[in-house]
């Protein structure tokens, strides 16, 4: 088998790392065959069936050259290689567009928003506008990144221009163009999407003036309504990608798009394989797009027992079955053959004029066993010996031995300060020069020189643009202090601790700028450090947290956002508990698993142990397991009698409607005012609440407690909307925008309830708000039941409309709820006031229930009268 040597654009040996590849004839022929057969498939007019043959994989050991192979395949099909490249002319099958997704920096997860943007960027060369995808993606982007302009493609505003054009055409068809003032493309693109969504909400029967599949209008509403900053709905992102596949299929002839996904083995780092399931769905849903995967292992999607995959089985992926005879789709990338290895070494020796004898070259060929990464390191050693300028010949001992030995010899030829920077780089999966300069305690100029060394790869356009091959990284990390320049365990720990100081500064700066993405990046880097190496962290400014990272994690903008930035496993016990805490706070983790993880952390000697114990209590309270939650907080109060811990017992009792017990438990505590205020409100007496709430809001805002502030503002607005007549829709929308941007689900639900209660939207808009409120309640509750906010909104809207059928349905839904907490009191009283009582919930009433019911009925009458409806459901003037 002939193996062409690595060459640069001039046909010469390339001296740069990362350009040594195994672009052997079998890989090129396999890919040519896959391209040709796939082209025949998509040129057929038949409907897509069950089978999927739109995937090709190349797998093999680390260091074998799979990344270089992937990059070479893409360049080959794009006609970006010179004819003198060892493969000859590009394949006859034309590839109209290519997309690259590199998972090297992944910790086992895929950012589906980035996937959508990569796909859209790739097809931009086929045609400028993809109306269905652009509308769906813009709606999705506005939901998961509220307040952010549309993302960039090739230039700053190009994509915004495209979306602006598309939305402008749609609005023209809808007769809405006169309603807007043209601004920047970015602003109009986002505004246009919002306008279109508003039209669809008001008129569910409307059809947009674009060629689309049946139900696209409803799908567009889902793209705007279902995702959020904390729950990006990756499955929906796959459906959006499928719209691009649909648009490709409508073109004649259908373009061929090839998507190259490198280091796919990273997805296995997540034990639950969640992102692998998303990739599985993505490839299945885009049958007319060819996916080329490179990774260390074969894909086993043909196995029926892969229950974590949405699409599995040999009838779906026949080409992935091992030894498939009909159009196989998996190929092993092996080591170079002995003859190919010798040819590679000899050509490099000639091109670079290396001082290496035939005997040394022969021994190198034997020792390397054809491993490309080994040959690349040996070449770097030989170049270092030549450039030393002492006329010394390369010896056998210079270029043979283990991979680790070669790495050390490469380092020997590098100045000591740059060696420190390169060693420090091994602490990170991805990094920039500032990080390694801090970790190594060297100047930035040294870090800049270090990243120019061949063993470090650069990827332009990324926030952290540098990385190192895993084999090299591991070889350096395993070397102890007995090697010249080597670091002891203490040295590694000091380097990680210095890096953590720099990362904390990065975090604090981003926090000051209110840049949530940068905050999450910084926390992710810090977590990567503590998972890689025992690290000394600076203390937290708050006595409630042992170190700054523990506090930063708890107060991070989004736990979901953190999960994509952290590794799946940790070398250290500290790091593993951090990963478990993040998993326990994730919506993706089942309830019982969350409890198990929190119990495990709280029983360990870890800075998060008390935090985990507290969050275990919160989780139990959310699941209405009152006695267990009380036991947790009683234990915490005994260990650390802080106002936070002491206040939890009365709050849990109050939420559980044990009002007498709560009042007794709160006596003499700072939480007493809160308990009194909450219980009086539940009994239909809101005066104290409105008298004291503004001072509380000011205190929370002054203390920078943004999460609590947003929640309290939400409760304040929903109560004002029902009890007072002084609330405008703009104030509600302002809260809703801030809540969505922060990913604050409770505040969002409060804003939705207030929107319904002010009764200033048309019925279609109210219907949408009710639908969204109900869906958020269902996913937020412990048992998939409706919440009191939806019930409150549905009752008031149905009562104003005189819709007794809706009220009867609501009564049945409320009656099925197993546990009704304190906020349900008002809804129960409302239903009884219209002759639809529900099963009583155990309650320790401070005042007689009849008194409480009459008060809430009086509040309801005032509310109905405000909107012109009398107590019988008729207009007040009828």
Short mmCIF file of C-alpha atoms in Angstrom, two decimals, residues 17-18 71 102 431-433 448 451-469:
data_model
loop_
_atom_site.label_atom_id
_atom_site.label_comp_id
_atom_site.label_asym_id
_atom_site.label_seq_id
_atom_site.Cartn_x
_atom_site.Cartn_y
_atom_site.Cartn_z
CA UNK A 17 3.29 19.58 13.58
CA UNK A 18 -0.21 18.42 12.80
CA UNK A 71 -8.55 17.80 7.27
CA UNK A 102 -13.95 19.71 15.76
CA UNK A 431 -5.86 27.53 26.44
CA UNK A 432 -4.55 30.95 25.49
CA UNK A 433 -1.20 32.59 26.15
CA UNK A 448 3.85 33.59 22.65
CA UNK A 451 2.72 28.37 21.39
CA UNK A 452 4.60 28.72 18.12
CA UNK A 453 6.37 25.41 18.80
CA UNK A 454 5.30 22.48 16.59
CA UNK A 455 3.81 20.42 19.43
CA UNK A 456 1.11 23.04 20.03
CA UNK A 457 -1.77 23.36 17.56
CA UNK A 458 -3.64 26.57 16.83
CA UNK A 459 -7.25 26.88 15.73
CA UNK A 460 -8.16 30.36 14.59
CA UNK A 461 -11.31 32.09 15.69
CA UNK A 462 -11.77 30.31 19.02
CA UNK A 463 -11.86 31.95 22.46
CA UNK A 464 -9.06 29.62 23.60
CA UNK A 465 -7.25 28.93 20.33
CA UNK A 466 -4.44 26.59 21.42
CA UNK A 467 -4.31 22.92 22.32
CA UNK A 468 -1.89 20.01 22.44
CA UNK A 469 -2.21 16.46 21.14
#
